[in-house]
Coordinates of C-alpha atoms in Angstrom, one line a residue:
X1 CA 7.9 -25.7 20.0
X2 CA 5.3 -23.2 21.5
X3 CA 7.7 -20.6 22.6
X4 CA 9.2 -21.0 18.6
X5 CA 6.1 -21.0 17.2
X6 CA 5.2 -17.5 19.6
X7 CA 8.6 -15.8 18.6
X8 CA 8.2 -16.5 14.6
X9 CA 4.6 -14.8 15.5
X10 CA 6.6 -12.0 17.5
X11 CA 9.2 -11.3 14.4
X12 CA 7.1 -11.5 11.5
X13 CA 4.5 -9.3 13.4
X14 CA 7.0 -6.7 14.2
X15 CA 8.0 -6.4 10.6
X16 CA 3.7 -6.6 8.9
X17 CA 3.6 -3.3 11.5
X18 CA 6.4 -1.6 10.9
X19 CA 5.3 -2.2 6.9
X20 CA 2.1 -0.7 7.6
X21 CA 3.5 2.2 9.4
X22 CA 6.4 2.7 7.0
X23 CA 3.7 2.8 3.7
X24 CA 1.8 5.7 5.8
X25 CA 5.3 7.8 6.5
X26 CA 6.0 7.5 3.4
X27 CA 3.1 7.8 0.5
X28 CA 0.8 10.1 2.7
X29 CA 2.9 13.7 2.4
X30 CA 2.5 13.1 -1.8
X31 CA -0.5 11.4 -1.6
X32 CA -2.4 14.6 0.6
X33 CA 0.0 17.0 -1.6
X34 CA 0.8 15.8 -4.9
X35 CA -2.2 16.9 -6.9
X36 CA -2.4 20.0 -5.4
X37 CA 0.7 20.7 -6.0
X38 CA 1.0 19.5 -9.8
X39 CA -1.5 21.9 -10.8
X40 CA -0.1 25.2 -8.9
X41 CA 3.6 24.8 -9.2
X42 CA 4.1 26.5 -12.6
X43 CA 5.8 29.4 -11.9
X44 CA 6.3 29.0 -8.3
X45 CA 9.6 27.4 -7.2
X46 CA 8.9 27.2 -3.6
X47 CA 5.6 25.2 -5.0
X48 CA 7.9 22.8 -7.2
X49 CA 10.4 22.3 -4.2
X50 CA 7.9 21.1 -2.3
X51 CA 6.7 19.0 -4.9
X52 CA 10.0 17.8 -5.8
X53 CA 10.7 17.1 -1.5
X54 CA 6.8 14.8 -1.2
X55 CA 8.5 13.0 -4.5
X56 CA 11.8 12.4 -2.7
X57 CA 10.0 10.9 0.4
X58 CA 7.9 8.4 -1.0
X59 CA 11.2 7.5 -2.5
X60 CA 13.2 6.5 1.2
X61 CA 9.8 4.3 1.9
X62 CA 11.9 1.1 2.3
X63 CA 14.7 3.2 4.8
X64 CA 11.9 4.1 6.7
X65 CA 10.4 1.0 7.0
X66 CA 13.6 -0.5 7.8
X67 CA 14.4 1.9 10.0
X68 CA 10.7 1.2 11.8
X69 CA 11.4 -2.1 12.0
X70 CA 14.3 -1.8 13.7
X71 CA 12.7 -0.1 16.2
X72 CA 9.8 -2.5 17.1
X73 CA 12.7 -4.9 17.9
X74 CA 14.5 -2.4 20.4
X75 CA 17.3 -2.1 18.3
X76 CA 20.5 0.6 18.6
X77 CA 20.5 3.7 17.0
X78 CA 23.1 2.2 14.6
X79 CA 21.0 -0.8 14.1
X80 CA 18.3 0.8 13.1
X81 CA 20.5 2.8 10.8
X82 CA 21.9 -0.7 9.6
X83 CA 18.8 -2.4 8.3
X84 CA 17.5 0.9 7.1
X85 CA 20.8 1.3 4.5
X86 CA 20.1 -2.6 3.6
X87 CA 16.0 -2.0 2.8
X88 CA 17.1 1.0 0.4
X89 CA 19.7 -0.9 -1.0
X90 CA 17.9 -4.1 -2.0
X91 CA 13.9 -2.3 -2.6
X92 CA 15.3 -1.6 -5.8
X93 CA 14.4 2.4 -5.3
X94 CA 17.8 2.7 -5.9
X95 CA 18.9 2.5 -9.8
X96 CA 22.9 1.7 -10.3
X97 CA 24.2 3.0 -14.1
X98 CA 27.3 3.9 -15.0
X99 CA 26.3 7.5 -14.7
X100 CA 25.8 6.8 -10.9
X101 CA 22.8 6.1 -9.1
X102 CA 19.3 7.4 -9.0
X103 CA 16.1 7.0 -7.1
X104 CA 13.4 5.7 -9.2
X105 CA 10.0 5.0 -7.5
X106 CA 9.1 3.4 -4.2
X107 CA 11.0 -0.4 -4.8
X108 CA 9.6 -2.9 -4.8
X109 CA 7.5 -3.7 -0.9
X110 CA 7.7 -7.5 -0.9
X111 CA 11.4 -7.3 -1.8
X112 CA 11.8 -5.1 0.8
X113 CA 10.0 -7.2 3.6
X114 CA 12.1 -9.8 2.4
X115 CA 15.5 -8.1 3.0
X116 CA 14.4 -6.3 6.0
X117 CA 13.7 -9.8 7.0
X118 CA 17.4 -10.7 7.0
X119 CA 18.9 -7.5 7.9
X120 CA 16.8 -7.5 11.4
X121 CA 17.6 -11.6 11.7
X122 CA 21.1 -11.4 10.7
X123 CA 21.2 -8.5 13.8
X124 CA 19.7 -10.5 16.3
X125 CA 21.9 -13.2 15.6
X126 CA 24.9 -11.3 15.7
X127 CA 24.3 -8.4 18.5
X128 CA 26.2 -8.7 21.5
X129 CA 28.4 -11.8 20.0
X130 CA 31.6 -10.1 18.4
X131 CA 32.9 -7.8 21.3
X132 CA 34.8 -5.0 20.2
X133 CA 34.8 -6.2 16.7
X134 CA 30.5 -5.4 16.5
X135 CA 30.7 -1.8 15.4
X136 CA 33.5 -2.6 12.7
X137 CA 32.0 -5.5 11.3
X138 CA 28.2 -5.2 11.7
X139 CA 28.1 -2.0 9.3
X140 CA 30.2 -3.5 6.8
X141 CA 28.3 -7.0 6.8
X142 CA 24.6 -6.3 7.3
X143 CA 24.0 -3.6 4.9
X144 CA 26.5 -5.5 2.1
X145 CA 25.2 -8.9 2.5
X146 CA 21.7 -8.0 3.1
X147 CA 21.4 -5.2 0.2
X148 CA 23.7 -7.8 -2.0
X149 CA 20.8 -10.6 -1.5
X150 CA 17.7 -8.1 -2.3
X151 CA 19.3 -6.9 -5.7
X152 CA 19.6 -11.1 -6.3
X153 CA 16.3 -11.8 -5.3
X154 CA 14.2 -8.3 -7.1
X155 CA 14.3 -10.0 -10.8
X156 CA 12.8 -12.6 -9.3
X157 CA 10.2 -11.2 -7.0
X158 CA 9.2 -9.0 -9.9
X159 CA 8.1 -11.7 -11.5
X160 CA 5.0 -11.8 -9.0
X161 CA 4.0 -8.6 -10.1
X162 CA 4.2 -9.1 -13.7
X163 CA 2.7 -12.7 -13.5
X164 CA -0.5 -10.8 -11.9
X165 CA 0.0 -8.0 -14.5
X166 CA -0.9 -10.9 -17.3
X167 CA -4.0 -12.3 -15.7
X168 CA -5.4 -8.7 -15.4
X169 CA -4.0 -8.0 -19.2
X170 CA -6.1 -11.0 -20.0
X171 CA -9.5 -9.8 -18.6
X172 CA -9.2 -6.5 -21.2
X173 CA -10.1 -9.3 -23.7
X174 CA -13.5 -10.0 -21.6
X175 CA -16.8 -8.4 -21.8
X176 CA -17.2 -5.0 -20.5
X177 CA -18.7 -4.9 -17.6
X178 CA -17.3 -8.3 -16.7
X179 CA -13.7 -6.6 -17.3
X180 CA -14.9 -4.3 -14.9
X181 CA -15.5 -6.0 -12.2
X182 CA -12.8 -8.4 -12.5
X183 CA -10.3 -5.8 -12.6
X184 CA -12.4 -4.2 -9.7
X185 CA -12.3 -7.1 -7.4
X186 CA -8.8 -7.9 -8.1
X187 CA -7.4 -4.4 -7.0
X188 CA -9.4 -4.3 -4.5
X189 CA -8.4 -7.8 -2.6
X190 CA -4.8 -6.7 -3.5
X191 CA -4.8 -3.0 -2.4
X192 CA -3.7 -3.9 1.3
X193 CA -0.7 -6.5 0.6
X194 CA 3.0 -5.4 -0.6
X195 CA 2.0 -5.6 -4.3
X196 CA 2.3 -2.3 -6.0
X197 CA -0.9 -2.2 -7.9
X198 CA 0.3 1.1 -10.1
X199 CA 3.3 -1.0 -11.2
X200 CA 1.2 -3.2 -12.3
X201 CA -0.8 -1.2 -13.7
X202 CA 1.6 0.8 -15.5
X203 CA 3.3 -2.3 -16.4
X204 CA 0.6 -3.7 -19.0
X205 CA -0.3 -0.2 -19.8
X206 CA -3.7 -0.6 -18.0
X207 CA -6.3 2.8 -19.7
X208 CA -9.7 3.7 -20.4
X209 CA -12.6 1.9 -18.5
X210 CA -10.2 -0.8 -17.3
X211 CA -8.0 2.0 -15.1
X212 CA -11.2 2.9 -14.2
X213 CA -12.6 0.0 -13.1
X214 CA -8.9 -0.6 -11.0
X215 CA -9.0 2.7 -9.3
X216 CA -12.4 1.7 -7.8
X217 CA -11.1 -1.1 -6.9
X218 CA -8.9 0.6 -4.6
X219 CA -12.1 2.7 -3.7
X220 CA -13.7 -0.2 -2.3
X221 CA -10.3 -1.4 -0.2
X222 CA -10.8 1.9 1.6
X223 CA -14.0 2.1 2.2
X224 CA -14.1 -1.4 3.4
X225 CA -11.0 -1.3 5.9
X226 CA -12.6 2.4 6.6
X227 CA -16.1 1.2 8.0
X228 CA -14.4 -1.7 9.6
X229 CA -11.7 0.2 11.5
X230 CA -14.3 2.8 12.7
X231 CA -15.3 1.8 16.2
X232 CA -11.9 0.3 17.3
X233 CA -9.4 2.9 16.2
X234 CA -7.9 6.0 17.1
X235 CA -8.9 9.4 15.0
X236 CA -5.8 9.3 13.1
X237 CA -5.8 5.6 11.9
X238 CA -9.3 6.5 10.7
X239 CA -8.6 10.1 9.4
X240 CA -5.8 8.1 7.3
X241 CA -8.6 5.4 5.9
X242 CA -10.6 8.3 5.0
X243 CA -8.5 9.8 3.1
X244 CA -7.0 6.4 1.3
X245 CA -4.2 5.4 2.5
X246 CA -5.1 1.8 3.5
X247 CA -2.1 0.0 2.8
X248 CA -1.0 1.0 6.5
X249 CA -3.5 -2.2 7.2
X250 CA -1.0 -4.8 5.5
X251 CA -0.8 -6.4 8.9
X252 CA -4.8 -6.3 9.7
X253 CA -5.4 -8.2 6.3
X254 CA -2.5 -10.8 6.9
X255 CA -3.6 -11.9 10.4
X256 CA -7.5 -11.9 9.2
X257 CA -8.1 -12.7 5.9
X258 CA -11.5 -13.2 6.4
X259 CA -11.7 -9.3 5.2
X260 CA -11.2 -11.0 1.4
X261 CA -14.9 -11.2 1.3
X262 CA -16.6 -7.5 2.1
X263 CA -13.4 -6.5 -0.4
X264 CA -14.5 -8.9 -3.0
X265 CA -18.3 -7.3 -2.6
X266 CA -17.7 -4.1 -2.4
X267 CA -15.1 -4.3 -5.6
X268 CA -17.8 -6.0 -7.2
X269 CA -20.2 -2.8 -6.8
X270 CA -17.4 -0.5 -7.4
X271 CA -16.9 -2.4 -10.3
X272 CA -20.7 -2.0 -11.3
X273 CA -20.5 1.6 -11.1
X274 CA -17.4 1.9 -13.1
X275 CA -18.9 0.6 -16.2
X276 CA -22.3 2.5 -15.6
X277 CA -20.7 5.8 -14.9
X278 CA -18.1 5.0 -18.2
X279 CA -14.9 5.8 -15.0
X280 CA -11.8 5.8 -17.2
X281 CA -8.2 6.8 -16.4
X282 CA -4.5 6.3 -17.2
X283 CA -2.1 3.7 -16.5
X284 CA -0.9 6.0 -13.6
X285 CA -3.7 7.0 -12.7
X286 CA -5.1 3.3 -12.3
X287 CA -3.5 2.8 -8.7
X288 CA -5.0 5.8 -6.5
X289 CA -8.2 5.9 -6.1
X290 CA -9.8 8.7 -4.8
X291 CA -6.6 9.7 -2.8
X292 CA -5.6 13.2 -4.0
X293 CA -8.1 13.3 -6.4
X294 CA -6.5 11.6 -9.0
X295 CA -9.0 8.9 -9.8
X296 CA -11.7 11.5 -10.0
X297 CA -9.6 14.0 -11.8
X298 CA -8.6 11.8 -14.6
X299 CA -11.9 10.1 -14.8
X300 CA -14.1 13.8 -15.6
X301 CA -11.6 14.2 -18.1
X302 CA -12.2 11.7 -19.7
X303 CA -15.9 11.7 -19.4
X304 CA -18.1 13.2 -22.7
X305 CA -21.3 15.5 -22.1
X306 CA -22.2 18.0 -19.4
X307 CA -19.6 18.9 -16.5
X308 CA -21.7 19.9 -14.2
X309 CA -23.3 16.4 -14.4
X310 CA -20.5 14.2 -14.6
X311 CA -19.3 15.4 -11.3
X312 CA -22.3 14.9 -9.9
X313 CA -22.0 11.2 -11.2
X314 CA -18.3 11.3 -9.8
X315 CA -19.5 12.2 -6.3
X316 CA -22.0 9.2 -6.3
X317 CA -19.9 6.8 -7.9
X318 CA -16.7 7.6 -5.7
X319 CA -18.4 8.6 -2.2
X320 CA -21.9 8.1 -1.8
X321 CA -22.6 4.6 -3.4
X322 CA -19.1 3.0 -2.3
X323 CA -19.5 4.3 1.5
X324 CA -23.5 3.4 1.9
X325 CA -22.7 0.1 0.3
X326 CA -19.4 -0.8 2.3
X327 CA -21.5 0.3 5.3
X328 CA -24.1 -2.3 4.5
X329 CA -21.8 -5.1 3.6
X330 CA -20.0 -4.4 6.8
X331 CA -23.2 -4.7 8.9
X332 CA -24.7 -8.0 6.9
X333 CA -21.1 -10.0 7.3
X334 CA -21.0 -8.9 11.2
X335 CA -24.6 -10.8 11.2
X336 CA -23.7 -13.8 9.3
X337 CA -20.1 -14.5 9.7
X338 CA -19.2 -15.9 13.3
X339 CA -15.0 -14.5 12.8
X340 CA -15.7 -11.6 11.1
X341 CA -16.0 -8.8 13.6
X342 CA -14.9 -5.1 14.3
X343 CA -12.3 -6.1 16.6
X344 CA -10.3 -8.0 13.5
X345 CA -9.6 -4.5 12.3
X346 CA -7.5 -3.0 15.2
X347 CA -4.2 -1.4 14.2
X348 CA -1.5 -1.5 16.3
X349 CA 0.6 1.3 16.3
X350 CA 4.2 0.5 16.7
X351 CA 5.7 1.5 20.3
X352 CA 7.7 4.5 21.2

């Protein structure tokens, strides 16, 4: 029962890592790029192929999760290739019409663990098993039965998203600054888990103070899993915090979920400081951050009175305040929480 209990352990932490790696590969070329590239591409059409390319990758985020997956459990080149096809196919990145097909977004990531769940299973069960037969029916059934299931199961598993989608819709009704930090806390415990928070957002049409107040939420997930990862990380998993792409710590957060707390604080001051600085954004904007600048961007437009001063305000309210306070909260829960300790943030990087 042990030796069971070790290898469910070994398989579901093989595919947490190769999420958080995959999320990295995939968002961090438009996330570093994107902006940048939105406001200089008019005009230049090596500017919008790039643009157009950073797109397109975010897009194959469930192939190369797949694909990394794959290769935490040692699999063949074509094995890899095998559960890779079966992610796309079932994320729901991949629109069918009667036009054709299309790429539309990233898919959904919980439908994707869930059919890169059965893809590398139904290849473990099956490798080595059908002789000569493997390579005619293993690329036939694994990517067919496994992308079949994931287009079954994504109405459903949507659901998750839009069920969260209300309960945020509902805390627009709310007071002001108790909307705020609601929404704040909420993004900010759910930044590092498979939900896609701009779905959501985009979903119930999420604007003004209470995009705001979301986007600092994501703020205060980086920040938090920034300071914590600090002293037991490489220069590149921290370089990567930095510049907000925390999802990559999917696993971290499942295997210690102690880290709910210093999230829940620090959303709760980002929350604060959205509804004292007046932070507002778009529905697209809602699920960034400061990543790119599109938090900050969206927000001083949107922001009345001098320029000069509002990114002065911006500066405080998206750097200085959230970093010295996440620093803080870091240092007090160290002192008064027994579990919670540097060491629960260590990434592992999957093997070569």
């Amino acid at each position: 029962m042990n030796k069971q209990r070790l290898t469910m352990k070994y398989f579901f932490s093989n595919i947490l890592n190769a999420v958080g790696a995959g999320v990295v590969i995939a968002l961090l070329p438009n996330a570093l790029l994107g902006e940048f590239l939105k406001f200089f591409k008019d005009g230049h059409p090596t500017l919008e192929v790039i643009f157009q390319i950073v797109t397109v990758i975010q897009s194959f985020m469930a192939f190369i999760i797949g694909i990394l997956a794959a290769h935490q459990f040692r699999f063949s080149g074509a094995g890899a290739s095998m559960v890779g096809v079966s992610a796309m196919l079932g994320s729901g990145a991949i629109q069918f019409s009667a036009n054709g097909i299309a790429l539309k977004g990233i898919g959904d990531i919980i439908n994707t663990i869930i059919v890169v769940i059965i893809a590398c299973a139904f290849y473990l069960l099956l490798q080595g098993k059908l002789g000569s037969l493997e390579m005619i029916i293993l690329p036939v059934l694994i990517p067919v039965v496994s992308g079949l299931i994931g287009l079954l199961t994504l109405p459903y598993v949507q659901t998750i998203t839009k069920a969260i989608g209300h309960m945020i819709n509902s805390f627009t009704e709310l007071n002001p600054l108790v909307m705020a930090i609601l929404i704040s806390v909420t993004y900010s415990l759910l930044m590092v888990t498979p939900i896609s928070l701009v779905a959501i957002a985009t979903a119930i049409g999420l604007s003004g103070l209470g995009s705001g107040a979301a986007n600092m939420g994501i703020v205060a997930a980086c920040v938090t899993f920034f300071f914590g990862s600090l002293r037991v990380n490489s220069l590149g998993v921290n370089v990567v915090l930095f510049i907000g792409a925390a999802k990559m710590m999917i696993p971290v957060y499942f295997k210690h979920l102690i880290i709910a707390i210093p999230l829940a604080l620090n959303g709760i001051i980002a929350g604060i400081l959205a509804y004292v600085i007046g932070i507002k954004g778009t529905p697209l904007s809602a699920g960034f951050g400061y990543t790119g600048l599109v938090g900050p961007i969206n927000a001083l437009n949107r922001m009345p009175g001098n320029v000069t001063m509002n990114i002065i305000l911006l500066i405080f309210g998206y750097l200085i305040i959230p970093f010295v306070s996440a620093f803080i909260i870091h240092e007090i829960c160290k002192k008064l929480i027994p579990s919670y300790t540097d060491s629960i943030y260590r990434f592992e990087i999957p093997k070569q």
